[in-house]
Amino acid sequence: MKYGVFSDVHGNYVALKAVLDFYKRNGVENFICCGDIVGYGPQPLECAEALRGLKNLITVMGNHDAALVGKMDLKWFNPNAAWAIEFARGKFTGQAMDFLSRLPERIETKDFTVVHGSPRKPLTEYLLSEGQFTDNAGNWTVSPCFIGHSHMPLYFSEGENGIPETDFIKPLVKIFVKGKLMLNPGSVGQPRDGDTRAACGIYDSDKKYFELYRVFYNVETVQKMMEVLKMPGILSERLSFGF
Ligand SMILES: [Fe+2]
Ligand SMILES: [Fe+2]
């Protein structure tokens, strides 16, 4: 089965639509989202509603989602991030609020594991080093484990000789699952690896490989919306640079 794997949409509905269109063009009908649906961007409700409407979606809760629903204190966020969470909170009621509130911090199926940050600290750990990958080994079993949170397309694997390996994931390079593998598909709505395009992946659970894609969307359209809403300038400016 082919899964569209994506993360960190962060209220960027223009980018999310481009990614969902990309999946549609490629016949992908099953989806895995690694959390942070809201925060930073101008259309958090539209993103949540679009994901709530997807038939075959598996998604976990991210730290920004947790803050919106009151499961995490805003003191853990910088002032700009906190501003965007409070802005988003004002838009969520009823079914959209229920959807976000009920997201689990971790999902494990027979084919994969999904968390936002890391298996041991799903809401808070930025998994960026081989050492952290090794330290998390006892906290998950089903490989691959899809993660988000750092907004960097990265993989971590056991490597040969038991020495863990990590590298950035380049577009269109197949990453095969051999042993324990963690994959971060990067961010749809706020990439931080210097590429302004939305990042997303496709995982083939039969052939057991993951491929990353970058999808163009109109950054200026999003920035204009953010300007009208008087969102903190840095949140808009960083989309022009992908950082
Ligand atoms: Fe995020
Ligand atoms: Fe996060």
PDB file of C-alpha atoms and ligand atoms in Angstrom, residues 8 10 36 62-64 116 123 126 148-151, ligand 2:
ATOM      1  CA  ASP A   8       4.215  20.009  10.241  1.00  0.00           C
ATOM      2  CA  HIS A  10       1.339  24.461  10.515  1.00  0.00           C
ATOM      3  CA  ASP A  36       1.675  20.038  14.143  1.00  0.00           C
ATOM      4  CA  GLY A  62       2.119  17.690  17.670  1.00  0.00           C
ATOM      5  CA  ASN A  63       3.213  20.140  20.346  1.00  0.00           C
ATOM      6  CA  HIS A  64       1.412  23.073  18.656  1.00  0.00           C
ATOM      7  CA  HIS A 116       5.654  13.783  16.397  1.00  0.00           C
ATOM      8  CA  LEU A 123       5.633  16.096  22.055  1.00  0.00           C
ATOM      9  CA  TYR A 126      13.774  17.194  18.466  1.00  0.00           C
ATOM     10  CA  GLY A 148       8.262  15.242  12.498  1.00  0.00           C
ATOM     11  CA  HIS A 149       8.885  18.289  14.709  1.00  0.00           C
ATOM     12  CA  SER A 150      12.347  19.374  13.460  1.00  0.00           C
ATOM     13  CA  HIS A 151      11.002  20.242   9.969  1.00  0.00           C
TER      14      HIS A 151
HETATM   15 FE    FE B   2       6.546  20.338  16.689  1.00  0.00          FE
END
